[in-house]
Amino acid sequence: MQTLTEKLYKNSIEDLNKKFSYKNSMAIPKLKMVSVNVGIKASESDNKTLAYLLSQISNITGQKAVLTKSRKAISTFKLRKDLAIGCRVTLRGKKMYHFLDKLINIALPRIRDFRGLSANGFNQSNHYSFGIKEHNIFLEVDLDNIPKLFGLNITVVTTAKTKEEALFLLKKINFPIK
C-alpha cells in the first residue's frame, strides 16, 4: 500500500517536469533518504537513558537505531573516547515514506504554536535539515513513563541540483515549509 507522501511524490513528478523542463527523466529530483539523529550530553549517557533512547527512536522510525560514540576525548565537555553520545537512523525506501507521512501529517501538527518550518534549513548540497525539540509529539511515545525528553535532528536528502528544485519538491509532498 502506498503512503500519502509516496502518492504525492508520484503526482508531483509531472509538475516538476513542467516547471523545470528536464530533458531526461532521470534528472527529476527524488527523495533519497531521511536521517534521524539524536544526541545527549555525555554526563547523561548511562545505560538506562541509552536503552530508552534506542527503543524510542526505533519505535518512532520503525527501524533499529545505531549508537553513535565519541571519536576523541574532550575534557571541557567531560567526554571520553568511545563514550556513547547518541543514536542515529538512516531511512530509505518504504520506511522513509512511512516516516515522512507520519511526520508531516501527524507529528508536526501536534507541536504547540506550529506555523511551519523555516525555508533556511537548506545546506550547500540542497538537503533540508531541521530540529524538533521534544520527541513526545510522535504517537509511538508512551506519555505516562517518559524519564527524559530529547530532541531530534532530521535531514531530508534529495537529488535536487538547486535549492529551488528541492523546495518545490518538498512543498509538493506537503512538507510544511513557510
mmCIF file of C-alpha atoms in Angstrom:
data_model
loop_
_atom_site.group_PDB
_atom_site.id
_atom_site.type_symbol
_atom_site.label_atom_id
_atom_site.label_comp_id
_atom_site.label_asym_id
_atom_site.label_seq_id
_atom_site.Cartn_x
_atom_site.Cartn_y
_atom_site.Cartn_z
ATOM 1 C CA MET A 1 0.000 0.000 0.000
ATOM 2 C CA GLN A 2 1.273 3.455 -0.914
ATOM 3 C CA THR A 3 1.617 6.111 1.747
ATOM 4 C CA LEU A 4 0.186 9.562 1.159
ATOM 5 C CA THR A 5 3.664 11.069 0.795
ATOM 6 C CA GLU A 6 4.655 8.466 -1.791
ATOM 7 C CA LYS A 7 1.458 9.127 -3.741
ATOM 8 C CA LEU A 8 2.022 12.902 -3.638
ATOM 9 C CA TYR A 9 5.603 12.441 -4.847
ATOM 10 C CA LYS A 10 4.487 10.364 -7.831
ATOM 11 C CA ASN A 11 1.893 13.034 -8.703
ATOM 12 C CA SER A 12 4.469 15.817 -8.347
ATOM 13 C CA ILE A 13 6.824 14.338 -10.958
ATOM 14 C CA GLU A 14 4.752 15.885 -13.773
ATOM 15 C CA ASP A 15 4.680 19.281 -12.029
ATOM 16 C CA LEU A 16 8.457 19.189 -11.522
ATOM 17 C CA ASN A 17 8.967 18.335 -15.180
ATOM 18 C CA LYS A 18 6.677 21.188 -16.305
ATOM 19 C CA LYS A 19 8.286 23.796 -14.083
ATOM 20 C CA PHE A 20 11.963 22.902 -14.611
ATOM 21 C CA SER A 21 11.641 21.183 -18.060
ATOM 22 C CA TYR A 22 14.049 18.270 -17.706
ATOM 23 C CA LYS A 23 15.328 16.616 -20.858
ATOM 24 C CA ASN A 24 15.948 13.304 -19.103
ATOM 25 C CA SER A 25 13.519 11.619 -16.718
ATOM 26 C CA MET A 26 16.446 10.540 -14.513
ATOM 27 C CA ALA A 27 17.235 14.219 -13.802
ATOM 28 C CA ILE A 28 13.940 14.708 -11.944
ATOM 29 C CA PRO A 29 14.708 15.184 -8.217
ATOM 30 C CA LYS A 30 13.862 12.323 -5.883
ATOM 31 C CA LEU A 31 13.799 11.797 -2.159
ATOM 32 C CA LYS A 32 16.937 9.801 -1.451
ATOM 33 C CA MET A 33 16.900 9.235 2.309
ATOM 34 C CA VAL A 34 15.934 10.633 5.690
ATOM 35 C CA SER A 35 18.448 10.711 8.513
ATOM 36 C CA VAL A 36 17.247 10.980 12.124
ATOM 37 C CA ASN A 37 19.892 11.851 14.709
ATOM 38 C CA VAL A 38 19.631 12.247 18.486
ATOM 39 C CA GLY A 39 22.416 13.488 20.723
ATOM 40 C CA ILE A 40 22.586 13.534 24.506
ATOM 41 C CA LYS A 41 25.017 15.060 26.949
ATOM 42 C CA ALA A 42 27.974 12.914 27.930
ATOM 43 C CA SER A 43 27.046 13.278 31.609
ATOM 44 C CA GLU A 44 23.606 11.746 30.920
ATOM 45 C CA SER A 45 24.785 8.740 28.919
ATOM 46 C CA ASP A 46 24.054 5.969 31.408
ATOM 47 C CA ASN A 47 22.729 2.575 30.299
ATOM 48 C CA LYS A 48 19.083 3.287 31.202
ATOM 49 C CA THR A 49 18.978 6.528 29.233
ATOM 50 C CA LEU A 50 20.674 4.951 26.226
ATOM 51 C CA ALA A 51 18.310 1.961 26.261
ATOM 52 C CA TYR A 52 15.307 4.308 26.451
ATOM 53 C CA LEU A 53 16.730 6.467 23.662
ATOM 54 C CA LEU A 54 17.351 3.488 21.369
ATOM 55 C CA SER A 55 13.918 1.992 21.996
ATOM 56 C CA GLN A 56 12.093 5.288 21.411
ATOM 57 C CA ILE A 57 13.947 6.118 18.187
ATOM 58 C CA SER A 58 13.366 2.572 16.942
ATOM 59 C CA ASN A 59 9.646 2.875 17.726
ATOM 60 C CA ILE A 60 9.352 6.303 16.092
ATOM 61 C CA THR A 61 11.204 5.418 12.881
ATOM 62 C CA GLY A 62 10.323 1.744 12.542
ATOM 63 C CA GLN A 63 13.968 0.769 12.137
ATOM 64 C CA LYS A 64 16.659 -0.202 14.641
ATOM 65 C CA ALA A 65 18.800 2.724 15.780
ATOM 66 C CA VAL A 66 22.608 2.654 15.888
ATOM 67 C CA LEU A 67 24.589 4.133 18.797
ATOM 68 C CA THR A 68 26.972 6.971 17.988
ATOM 69 C CA LYS A 69 30.164 7.157 20.013
ATOM 70 C CA SER A 70 32.634 9.969 20.558
ATOM 71 C CA ARG A 71 35.733 9.829 18.364
ATOM 72 C CA LYS A 72 38.087 11.596 20.744
ATOM 73 C CA ALA A 73 38.262 12.801 24.334
ATOM 74 C CA ILE A 74 37.430 16.445 25.127
ATOM 75 C CA SER A 75 37.976 17.317 28.778
ATOM 76 C CA THR A 76 35.960 20.562 28.748
ATOM 77 C CA PHE A 77 32.828 18.594 27.819
ATOM 78 C CA LYS A 78 33.717 15.726 30.210
ATOM 79 C CA LEU A 79 33.823 13.480 27.174
ATOM 80 C CA ARG A 80 35.893 10.307 26.914
ATOM 81 C CA LYS A 81 36.786 8.444 23.755
ATOM 82 C CA ASP A 82 34.225 5.797 22.657
ATOM 83 C CA LEU A 83 31.553 7.118 25.029
ATOM 84 C CA ALA A 84 28.006 6.684 23.686
ATOM 85 C CA ILE A 85 26.613 10.168 22.999
ATOM 86 C CA GLY A 86 23.516 9.494 20.910
ATOM 87 C CA CYS A 87 21.991 7.415 18.163
ATOM 88 C CA ARG A 88 21.040 7.716 14.531
ATOM 89 C CA VAL A 89 18.841 6.041 11.938
ATOM 90 C CA THR A 90 19.028 6.288 8.148
ATOM 91 C CA LEU A 91 15.737 5.564 6.390
ATOM 92 C CA ARG A 92 15.348 4.709 2.711
ATOM 93 C CA GLY A 93 12.546 3.375 0.529
ATOM 94 C CA LYS A 94 9.189 2.430 2.052
ATOM 95 C CA LYS A 95 10.303 3.141 5.632
ATOM 96 C CA MET A 96 11.375 6.642 4.590
ATOM 97 C CA TYR A 97 7.982 7.389 3.014
ATOM 98 C CA HIS A 98 6.170 5.898 6.018
ATOM 99 C CA PHE A 99 8.196 8.055 8.448
ATOM 100 C CA LEU A 100 7.713 11.225 6.361
ATOM 101 C CA ASP A 101 3.983 10.545 6.150
ATOM 102 C CA LYS A 102 3.798 10.179 9.932
ATOM 103 C CA LEU A 103 5.986 13.252 10.485
ATOM 104 C CA ILE A 104 4.153 15.589 8.084
ATOM 105 C CA ASN A 105 0.560 14.570 8.759
ATOM 106 C CA ILE A 106 0.566 13.559 12.437
ATOM 107 C CA ALA A 107 3.635 14.662 14.420
ATOM 108 C CA LEU A 108 4.373 18.206 13.209
ATOM 109 C CA PRO A 109 0.746 19.420 13.572
ATOM 110 C CA ARG A 110 0.885 18.283 17.238
ATOM 111 C CA ILE A 111 3.569 20.880 18.049
ATOM 112 C CA ARG A 112 2.111 23.761 20.033
ATOM 113 C CA ASP A 113 2.012 27.057 18.071
ATOM 114 C CA PHE A 114 3.400 25.368 14.946
ATOM 115 C CA ARG A 115 3.458 27.743 11.985
ATOM 116 C CA GLY A 116 5.671 25.784 9.611
ATOM 117 C CA LEU A 117 9.349 25.037 9.174
ATOM 118 C CA SER A 118 11.871 27.662 8.115
ATOM 119 C CA ALA A 119 12.958 27.738 4.475
ATOM 120 C CA ASN A 120 16.525 28.460 5.639
ATOM 121 C CA GLY A 121 17.227 24.826 6.508
ATOM 122 C CA PHE A 122 18.894 24.005 3.175
ATOM 123 C CA ASN A 123 22.642 23.367 3.059
ATOM 124 C CA GLN A 124 25.042 23.620 0.090
ATOM 125 C CA SER A 125 24.046 20.143 -1.125
ATOM 126 C CA ASN A 126 20.346 21.161 -1.139
ATOM 127 C CA HIS A 127 19.440 18.798 1.688
ATOM 128 C CA TYR A 128 16.866 20.083 4.171
ATOM 129 C CA SER A 129 17.646 19.822 7.903
ATOM 130 C CA PHE A 130 15.537 20.822 10.875
ATOM 131 C CA GLY A 131 15.227 20.046 14.558
ATOM 132 C CA ILE A 132 12.388 19.003 16.807
ATOM 133 C CA LYS A 133 12.759 19.989 20.463
ATOM 134 C CA GLU A 134 10.655 17.234 22.042
ATOM 135 C CA HIS A 135 10.153 13.669 20.891
ATOM 136 C CA ASN A 136 6.760 13.315 22.580
ATOM 137 C CA ILE A 137 4.908 14.689 19.519
ATOM 138 C CA PHE A 138 5.029 11.210 17.975
ATOM 139 C CA LEU A 139 2.157 8.849 18.768
ATOM 140 C CA GLU A 140 4.507 5.911 19.437
ATOM 141 C CA VAL A 141 5.824 7.556 22.614
ATOM 142 C CA ASP A 142 4.153 6.412 25.830
ATOM 143 C CA LEU A 143 3.426 9.701 27.595
ATOM 144 C CA ASP A 144 2.940 8.073 31.012
ATOM 145 C CA ASN A 145 6.535 7.000 31.541
ATOM 146 C CA ILE A 146 8.941 9.445 29.912
ATOM 147 C CA PRO A 147 12.102 9.669 32.021
ATOM 148 C CA LYS A 148 13.598 12.423 29.855
ATOM 149 C CA LEU A 149 12.607 14.460 26.812
ATOM 150 C CA PHE A 150 15.074 14.648 23.962
ATOM 151 C CA GLY A 151 15.203 16.403 20.618
ATOM 152 C CA LEU A 152 15.608 15.056 17.113
ATOM 153 C CA ASN A 153 17.663 16.337 14.186
ATOM 154 C CA ILE A 154 16.095 15.305 10.896
ATOM 155 C CA THR A 155 17.735 15.650 7.479
ATOM 156 C CA VAL A 156 15.839 15.019 4.243
ATOM 157 C CA VAL A 157 18.269 14.201 1.424
ATOM 158 C CA THR A 158 17.155 14.824 -2.166
ATOM 159 C CA THR A 159 18.831 14.514 -5.555
ATOM 160 C CA ALA A 160 17.887 18.112 -6.441
ATOM 161 C CA LYS A 161 20.550 20.243 -8.116
ATOM 162 C CA THR A 162 19.283 23.615 -6.843
ATOM 163 C CA LYS A 163 17.580 24.914 -3.724
ATOM 164 C CA GLU A 164 14.508 25.903 -5.758
ATOM 165 C CA GLU A 165 14.067 22.340 -7.047
ATOM 166 C CA ALA A 166 14.397 20.882 -3.554
ATOM 167 C CA LEU A 167 11.974 23.423 -2.065
ATOM 168 C CA PHE A 168 9.426 22.791 -4.837
ATOM 169 C CA LEU A 169 9.709 19.019 -4.336
ATOM 170 C CA LEU A 170 9.256 19.230 -0.554
ATOM 171 C CA LYS A 171 6.287 21.590 -0.875
ATOM 172 C CA LYS A 172 4.652 19.220 -3.375
ATOM 173 C CA ILE A 173 4.723 16.402 -0.796
ATOM 174 C CA ASN A 174 3.023 18.765 1.707
ATOM 175 C CA PHE A 175 6.157 19.497 3.738
ATOM 176 C CA PRO A 176 5.142 22.471 5.948
ATOM 177 C CA ILE A 177 7.838 24.936 4.837
ATOM 178 C CA LYS A 178 6.810 28.582 5.097
#
